[in-house]
Amino acid sequence: CERISRKDWDPKTETYVEVKENYSGRGVLFGSYSQYEIQTLGVLATDKKATVLQNEVSMTPKIEDEWLTALGSFRVIHIQQDPASTIWKCQLRKV
């Protein structure tokens, strides 16, 4: 996974300095959302679910992180932690 942070705005060039950080982990990728979630919660039909084990990830995932997988590149749209703080459930959208 790759996180691109934009820091230090330069008003002359109107650009940021980009810092890239890579991290990896283990979990279950690519569950699907139900029709209910798609129709009532505004989830896109092409969005995917990922369940990530917290103790297996080298960094905490954040919204806008980009994940390169066997099925292509995805951006993290939403993250939810379980009550026991053992997994993250991530909503991914194709880039």
mmCIF file of N, CA and C in Angstrom:
data_model
loop_
_atom_site.group_PDB
_atom_site.id
_atom_site.type_symbol
_atom_site.label_atom_id
_atom_site.label_comp_id
_atom_site.label_asym_id
_atom_site.label_seq_id
_atom_site.Cartn_x
_atom_site.Cartn_y
_atom_site.Cartn_z
ATOM 1 N N CYS A 1 0.848 -1.163 0.000
ATOM 2 C CA CYS A 1 0.000 0.000 0.000
ATOM 3 C C CYS A 1 0.893 1.225 0.000
ATOM 4 N N GLU A 2 0.371 2.274 -0.549
ATOM 5 C CA GLU A 2 1.155 3.497 -0.627
ATOM 6 C C GLU A 2 0.339 4.668 -0.096
ATOM 7 N N ARG A 3 0.977 5.472 0.734
ATOM 8 C CA ARG A 3 0.359 6.697 1.237
ATOM 9 C C ARG A 3 1.172 7.857 0.702
ATOM 10 N N ILE A 4 0.490 8.783 0.041
ATOM 11 C CA ILE A 4 1.149 9.983 -0.457
ATOM 12 C C ILE A 4 0.646 11.148 0.377
ATOM 13 N N SER A 5 1.549 11.745 1.147
ATOM 14 C CA SER A 5 1.202 12.895 1.973
ATOM 15 C C SER A 5 1.689 14.150 1.269
ATOM 16 N N ARG A 6 0.845 15.163 1.271
ATOM 17 C CA ARG A 6 1.227 16.439 0.674
ATOM 18 C C ARG A 6 1.494 17.420 1.806
ATOM 19 N N LYS A 7 2.731 17.932 1.837
ATOM 20 C CA LYS A 7 3.142 18.817 2.926
ATOM 21 C C LYS A 7 3.841 20.041 2.358
ATOM 22 N N ASP A 8 3.976 21.051 3.164
ATOM 23 C CA ASP A 8 4.756 22.248 2.854
ATOM 24 C C ASP A 8 4.317 22.914 1.545
ATOM 25 N N TRP A 9 3.166 23.563 1.582
ATOM 26 C CA TRP A 9 2.633 24.288 0.427
ATOM 27 C C TRP A 9 3.595 25.393 0.020
ATOM 28 N N ASP A 10 3.920 25.454 -1.269
ATOM 29 C CA ASP A 10 4.772 26.505 -1.816
ATOM 30 C C ASP A 10 3.894 27.429 -2.649
ATOM 31 N N PRO A 11 3.595 28.638 -2.156
ATOM 32 C CA PRO A 11 2.697 29.533 -2.890
ATOM 33 C C PRO A 11 3.269 30.026 -4.221
ATOM 34 N N LYS A 12 4.597 30.048 -4.355
ATOM 35 C CA LYS A 12 5.193 30.496 -5.620
ATOM 36 C C LYS A 12 4.912 29.508 -6.743
ATOM 37 N N THR A 13 5.115 28.231 -6.468
ATOM 38 C CA THR A 13 4.913 27.213 -7.506
ATOM 39 C C THR A 13 3.521 26.592 -7.430
ATOM 40 N N GLU A 14 2.785 26.934 -6.362
ATOM 41 C CA GLU A 14 1.449 26.380 -6.115
ATOM 42 C C GLU A 14 1.471 24.854 -6.107
ATOM 43 N N THR A 15 2.459 24.311 -5.416
ATOM 44 C CA THR A 15 2.587 22.861 -5.298
ATOM 45 C C THR A 15 2.928 22.487 -3.861
ATOM 46 N N TYR A 16 2.748 21.215 -3.573
ATOM 47 C CA TYR A 16 3.140 20.646 -2.291
ATOM 48 C C TYR A 16 4.349 19.745 -2.501
ATOM 49 N N VAL A 17 5.067 19.499 -1.432
ATOM 50 C CA VAL A 17 6.092 18.463 -1.436
ATOM 51 C C VAL A 17 5.374 17.154 -1.135
ATOM 52 N N GLU A 18 5.539 16.159 -1.993
ATOM 53 C CA GLU A 18 4.885 14.865 -1.792
ATOM 54 C C GLU A 18 5.834 13.897 -1.103
ATOM 55 N N VAL A 19 5.331 13.261 -0.052
ATOM 56 C CA VAL A 19 6.094 12.260 0.685
ATOM 57 C C VAL A 19 5.380 10.926 0.519
ATOM 58 N N LYS A 20 6.076 9.920 -0.019
ATOM 59 C CA LYS A 20 5.478 8.601 -0.232
ATOM 60 C C LYS A 20 5.937 7.642 0.854
ATOM 61 N N GLU A 21 4.962 6.956 1.466
ATOM 62 C CA GLU A 21 5.254 5.946 2.477
ATOM 63 C C GLU A 21 4.592 4.646 2.048
ATOM 64 N N ASN A 22 5.317 3.557 2.135
ATOM 65 C CA ASN A 22 4.770 2.247 1.785
ATOM 66 C C ASN A 22 4.571 1.415 3.038
ATOM 67 N N TYR A 23 3.499 0.633 3.033
ATOM 68 C CA TYR A 23 3.261 -0.300 4.131
ATOM 69 C C TYR A 23 2.596 -1.543 3.583
ATOM 70 N N SER A 24 2.653 -2.607 4.358
ATOM 71 C CA SER A 24 2.066 -3.870 3.915
ATOM 72 C C SER A 24 1.349 -4.523 5.079
ATOM 73 N N GLY A 25 0.584 -5.550 4.763
ATOM 74 C CA GLY A 25 -0.149 -6.240 5.811
ATOM 75 C C GLY A 25 -0.842 -7.471 5.279
ATOM 76 N N ARG A 26 -1.701 -8.025 6.126
ATOM 77 C CA ARG A 26 -2.398 -9.254 5.775
ATOM 78 C C ARG A 26 -3.857 -9.112 6.173
ATOM 79 N N GLY A 27 -4.714 -9.732 5.393
ATOM 80 C CA GLY A 27 -6.143 -9.706 5.675
ATOM 81 C C GLY A 27 -6.906 -10.353 4.541
ATOM 82 N N VAL A 28 -8.199 -10.114 4.518
ATOM 83 C CA VAL A 28 -9.067 -10.668 3.482
ATOM 84 C C VAL A 28 -9.525 -9.518 2.602
ATOM 85 N N LEU A 29 -9.186 -9.620 1.329
ATOM 86 C CA LEU A 29 -9.555 -8.568 0.394
ATOM 87 C C LEU A 29 -10.762 -8.958 -0.432
ATOM 88 N N PHE A 30 -11.506 -7.955 -0.779
ATOM 89 C CA PHE A 30 -12.503 -8.043 -1.823
ATOM 90 C C PHE A 30 -13.740 -8.845 -1.520
ATOM 91 N N GLY A 31 -14.371 -8.486 -0.427
ATOM 92 C CA GLY A 31 -15.746 -8.884 -0.225
ATOM 93 C C GLY A 31 -16.607 -7.897 -0.989
ATOM 94 N N SER A 32 -17.871 -8.199 -1.154
ATOM 95 C CA SER A 32 -18.784 -7.310 -1.869
ATOM 96 C C SER A 32 -19.771 -6.681 -0.901
ATOM 97 N N TYR A 33 -20.388 -5.608 -1.341
ATOM 98 C CA TYR A 33 -21.428 -4.958 -0.553
ATOM 99 C C TYR A 33 -22.792 -5.492 -0.964
ATOM 100 N N SER A 34 -23.721 -5.507 -0.029
ATOM 101 C CA SER A 34 -25.077 -6.003 -0.293
ATOM 102 C C SER A 34 -25.873 -4.965 -1.080
ATOM 103 N N GLN A 35 -26.967 -5.397 -1.665
ATOM 104 C CA GLN A 35 -27.855 -4.482 -2.383
ATOM 105 C C GLN A 35 -28.368 -3.393 -1.451
ATOM 106 N N TYR A 36 -28.645 -3.755 -0.209
ATOM 107 C CA TYR A 36 -29.109 -2.774 0.775
ATOM 108 C C TYR A 36 -28.061 -1.673 0.965
ATOM 109 N N GLU A 37 -26.808 -2.051 1.143
ATOM 110 C CA GLU A 37 -25.738 -1.072 1.343
ATOM 111 C C GLU A 37 -25.565 -0.190 0.114
ATOM 112 N N ILE A 38 -25.699 -0.765 -1.048
ATOM 113 C CA ILE A 38 -25.548 -0.011 -2.294
ATOM 114 C C ILE A 38 -26.698 0.969 -2.474
ATOM 115 N N GLN A 39 -27.918 0.518 -2.235
ATOM 116 C CA GLN A 39 -29.091 1.354 -2.482
ATOM 117 C C GLN A 39 -29.339 2.394 -1.400
ATOM 118 N N THR A 40 -29.025 2.085 -0.148
ATOM 119 C CA THR A 40 -29.380 3.012 0.931
ATOM 120 C C THR A 40 -28.201 3.789 1.509
ATOM 121 N N LEU A 41 -27.002 3.273 1.405
ATOM 122 C CA LEU A 41 -25.855 3.930 2.033
ATOM 123 C C LEU A 41 -24.967 4.682 1.051
ATOM 124 N N GLY A 42 -25.293 4.622 -0.230
ATOM 125 C CA GLY A 42 -24.510 5.347 -1.218
ATOM 126 C C GLY A 42 -23.202 4.682 -1.601
ATOM 127 N N VAL A 43 -23.065 3.404 -1.288
ATOM 128 C CA VAL A 43 -21.873 2.651 -1.681
ATOM 129 C C VAL A 43 -21.993 2.334 -3.168
ATOM 130 N N LEU A 44 -20.922 2.498 -3.920
ATOM 131 C CA LEU A 44 -20.963 2.147 -5.337
ATOM 132 C C LEU A 44 -20.945 0.631 -5.497
ATOM 133 N N ALA A 45 -21.615 0.147 -6.524
ATOM 134 C CA ALA A 45 -21.679 -1.298 -6.763
ATOM 135 C C ALA A 45 -20.298 -1.887 -7.035
ATOM 136 N N THR A 46 -19.370 -1.066 -7.496
ATOM 137 C CA THR A 46 -18.017 -1.543 -7.803
ATOM 138 C C THR A 46 -17.061 -1.448 -6.611
ATOM 139 N N ASP A 47 -17.505 -0.854 -5.501
ATOM 140 C CA ASP A 47 -16.660 -0.769 -4.305
ATOM 141 C C ASP A 47 -16.428 -2.154 -3.729
ATOM 142 N N LYS A 48 -15.293 -2.330 -3.087
ATOM 143 C CA LYS A 48 -14.922 -3.612 -2.485
ATOM 144 C C LYS A 48 -14.678 -3.431 -0.996
ATOM 145 N N LYS A 49 -14.814 -4.543 -0.256
ATOM 146 C CA LYS A 49 -14.529 -4.564 1.178
ATOM 147 C C LYS A 49 -13.184 -5.236 1.405
ATOM 148 N N ALA A 50 -12.460 -4.728 2.380
ATOM 149 C CA ALA A 50 -11.229 -5.390 2.823
ATOM 150 C C ALA A 50 -11.269 -5.471 4.340
ATOM 151 N N THR A 51 -10.950 -6.628 4.875
ATOM 152 C CA THR A 51 -10.821 -6.819 6.317
ATOM 153 C C THR A 51 -9.345 -7.041 6.598
ATOM 154 N N VAL A 52 -8.761 -6.129 7.365
ATOM 155 C CA VAL A 52 -7.318 -6.129 7.590
ATOM 156 C C VAL A 52 -7.029 -6.406 9.062
ATOM 157 N N LEU A 53 -6.124 -7.338 9.318
ATOM 158 C CA LEU A 53 -5.724 -7.657 10.687
ATOM 159 C C LEU A 53 -4.793 -6.566 11.211
ATOM 160 N N GLN A 54 -5.175 -5.927 12.304
ATOM 161 C CA GLN A 54 -4.394 -4.802 12.811
ATOM 162 C C GLN A 54 -2.977 -5.183 13.203
ATOM 163 N N ASN A 55 -2.788 -6.345 13.786
ATOM 164 C CA ASN A 55 -1.443 -6.730 14.220
ATOM 165 C C ASN A 55 -0.560 -7.197 13.062
ATOM 166 N N GLU A 56 -1.104 -7.260 11.849
ATOM 167 C CA GLU A 56 -0.337 -7.697 10.677
ATOM 168 C C GLU A 56 -0.002 -6.546 9.732
ATOM 169 N N VAL A 57 -0.409 -5.325 10.083
ATOM 170 C CA VAL A 57 -0.196 -4.179 9.202
ATOM 171 C C VAL A 57 0.912 -3.310 9.784
ATOM 172 N N SER A 58 1.846 -2.899 8.931
ATOM 173 C CA SER A 58 2.995 -2.138 9.413
ATOM 174 C C SER A 58 2.677 -0.672 9.713
ATOM 175 N N MET A 59 1.567 -0.140 9.165
ATOM 176 C CA MET A 59 1.106 1.222 9.456
ATOM 177 C C MET A 59 -0.415 1.205 9.505
ATOM 178 N N THR A 60 -0.992 2.155 10.205
ATOM 179 C CA THR A 60 -2.445 2.272 10.251
ATOM 180 C C THR A 60 -2.949 2.799 8.914
ATOM 181 N N PRO A 61 -3.885 2.107 8.250
ATOM 182 C CA PRO A 61 -4.438 2.623 6.998
ATOM 183 C C PRO A 61 -5.186 3.938 7.235
ATOM 184 N N LYS A 62 -5.160 4.806 6.235
ATOM 185 C CA LYS A 62 -5.883 6.076 6.308
ATOM 186 C C LYS A 62 -6.690 6.265 5.032
ATOM 187 N N ILE A 63 -7.714 7.094 5.133
ATOM 188 C CA ILE A 63 -8.507 7.443 3.957
ATOM 189 C C ILE A 63 -7.579 8.105 2.940
ATOM 190 N N GLU A 64 -7.775 7.780 1.675
ATOM 191 C CA GLU A 64 -6.995 8.249 0.526
ATOM 192 C C GLU A 64 -5.724 7.443 0.283
ATOM 193 N N ASP A 65 -5.394 6.470 1.133
ATOM 194 C CA ASP A 65 -4.268 5.587 0.827
ATOM 195 C C ASP A 65 -4.599 4.811 -0.442
ATOM 196 N N GLU A 66 -3.587 4.504 -1.226
ATOM 197 C CA GLU A 66 -3.791 3.739 -2.454
ATOM 198 C C GLU A 66 -3.198 2.349 -2.284
ATOM 199 N N TRP A 67 -4.001 1.343 -2.605
ATOM 200 C CA TRP A 67 -3.581 -0.052 -2.478
ATOM 201 C C TRP A 67 -3.439 -0.656 -3.862
ATOM 202 N N LEU A 68 -2.284 -1.225 -4.148
ATOM 203 C CA LEU A 68 -2.046 -1.935 -5.399
ATOM 204 C C LEU A 68 -2.210 -3.418 -5.119
ATOM 205 N N THR A 69 -3.179 -4.047 -5.794
ATOM 206 C CA THR A 69 -3.497 -5.453 -5.561
ATOM 207 C C THR A 69 -3.465 -6.211 -6.879
ATOM 208 N N ALA A 70 -3.683 -7.504 -6.801
ATOM 209 C CA ALA A 70 -3.748 -8.330 -8.012
ATOM 210 C C ALA A 70 -4.926 -7.931 -8.896
ATOM 211 N N LEU A 71 -5.951 -7.306 -8.309
ATOM 212 C CA LEU A 71 -7.120 -6.870 -9.078
ATOM 213 C C LEU A 71 -7.032 -5.412 -9.510
ATOM 214 N N GLY A 72 -5.892 -4.778 -9.288
ATOM 215 C CA GLY A 72 -5.712 -3.391 -9.700
ATOM 216 C C GLY A 72 -5.485 -2.458 -8.521
ATOM 217 N N SER A 73 -5.554 -1.164 -8.812
ATOM 218 C CA SER A 73 -5.331 -0.140 -7.788
ATOM 219 C C SER A 73 -6.657 0.316 -7.194
ATOM 220 N N PHE A 74 -6.657 0.471 -5.873
ATOM 221 C CA PHE A 74 -7.850 0.907 -5.155
ATOM 222 C C PHE A 74 -7.476 2.002 -4.170
ATOM 223 N N ARG A 75 -8.422 2.911 -3.916
ATOM 224 C CA ARG A 75 -8.234 3.972 -2.928
ATOM 225 C C ARG A 75 -9.126 3.680 -1.733
ATOM 226 N N VAL A 76 -8.602 3.903 -0.530
ATOM 227 C CA VAL A 76 -9.378 3.706 0.693
ATOM 228 C C VAL A 76 -10.356 4.872 0.829
ATOM 229 N N ILE A 77 -11.659 4.538 0.909
ATOM 230 C CA ILE A 77 -12.718 5.542 0.999
ATOM 231 C C ILE A 77 -13.211 5.693 2.430
ATOM 232 N N HIS A 78 -13.294 4.588 3.150
ATOM 233 C CA HIS A 78 -13.818 4.592 4.523
ATOM 234 C C HIS A 78 -13.107 3.506 5.325
ATOM 235 N N ILE A 79 -12.876 3.787 6.604
ATOM 236 C CA ILE A 79 -12.243 2.811 7.500
ATOM 237 C C ILE A 79 -13.060 2.726 8.779
ATOM 238 N N GLN A 80 -13.271 1.504 9.235
ATOM 239 C CA GLN A 80 -13.988 1.275 10.491
ATOM 240 C C GLN A 80 -13.221 0.237 11.302
ATOM 241 N N GLN A 81 -13.023 0.538 12.585
ATOM 242 C CA GLN A 81 -12.326 -0.392 13.473
ATOM 243 C C GLN A 81 -13.355 -1.184 14.267
ATOM 244 N N ASP A 82 -13.093 -2.474 14.461
ATOM 245 C CA ASP A 82 -14.018 -3.290 15.251
ATOM 246 C C ASP A 82 -13.866 -2.943 16.739
ATOM 247 N N PRO A 83 -14.883 -3.250 17.563
ATOM 248 C CA PRO A 83 -14.842 -2.900 18.991
ATOM 249 C C PRO A 83 -13.665 -3.514 19.750
ATOM 250 N N ALA A 84 -13.175 -4.651 19.325
ATOM 251 C CA ALA A 84 -12.059 -5.307 20.014
ATOM 252 C C ALA A 84 -10.692 -4.788 19.551
ATOM 253 N N SER A 85 -10.696 -3.872 18.593
ATOM 254 C CA SER A 85 -9.451 -3.301 18.041
ATOM 255 C C SER A 85 -8.522 -4.368 17.470
ATOM 256 N N THR A 86 -9.104 -5.331 16.748
ATOM 257 C CA THR A 86 -8.289 -6.378 16.130
ATOM 258 C C THR A 86 -8.276 -6.292 14.608
ATOM 259 N N ILE A 87 -9.292 -5.670 14.024
ATOM 260 C CA ILE A 87 -9.358 -5.559 12.560
ATOM 261 C C ILE A 87 -9.824 -4.170 12.146
ATOM 262 N N TRP A 88 -9.495 -3.830 10.908
ATOM 263 C CA TRP A 88 -10.057 -2.670 10.243
ATOM 264 C C TRP A 88 -10.885 -3.195 9.082
ATOM 265 N N LYS A 89 -12.044 -2.606 8.886
ATOM 266 C CA LYS A 89 -12.846 -2.875 7.697
ATOM 267 C C LYS A 89 -12.724 -1.642 6.820
ATOM 268 N N CYS A 90 -12.249 -1.856 5.607
ATOM 269 C CA CYS A 90 -11.978 -0.748 4.698
ATOM 270 C C CYS A 90 -12.862 -0.838 3.464
ATOM 271 N N GLN A 91 -13.401 0.304 3.064
ATOM 272 C CA GLN A 91 -14.135 0.402 1.807
ATOM 273 C C GLN A 91 -13.148 0.892 0.760
ATOM 274 N N LEU A 92 -13.037 0.147 -0.331
ATOM 275 C CA LEU A 92 -12.077 0.453 -1.384
ATOM 276 C C LEU A 92 -12.795 0.800 -2.675
ATOM 277 N N ARG A 93 -12.256 1.772 -3.395
ATOM 278 C CA ARG A 93 -12.823 2.167 -4.684
ATOM 279 C C ARG A 93 -11.734 2.113 -5.739
ATOM 280 N N LYS A 94 -12.078 1.552 -6.883
ATOM 281 C CA LYS A 94 -11.136 1.401 -8.002
ATOM 282 C C LYS A 94 -10.617 2.775 -8.425
ATOM 283 N N VAL A 95 -9.315 2.855 -8.646
ATOM 284 C CA VAL A 95 -8.686 4.116 -9.063
ATOM 285 C C VAL A 95 -8.686 4.189 -10.574
#
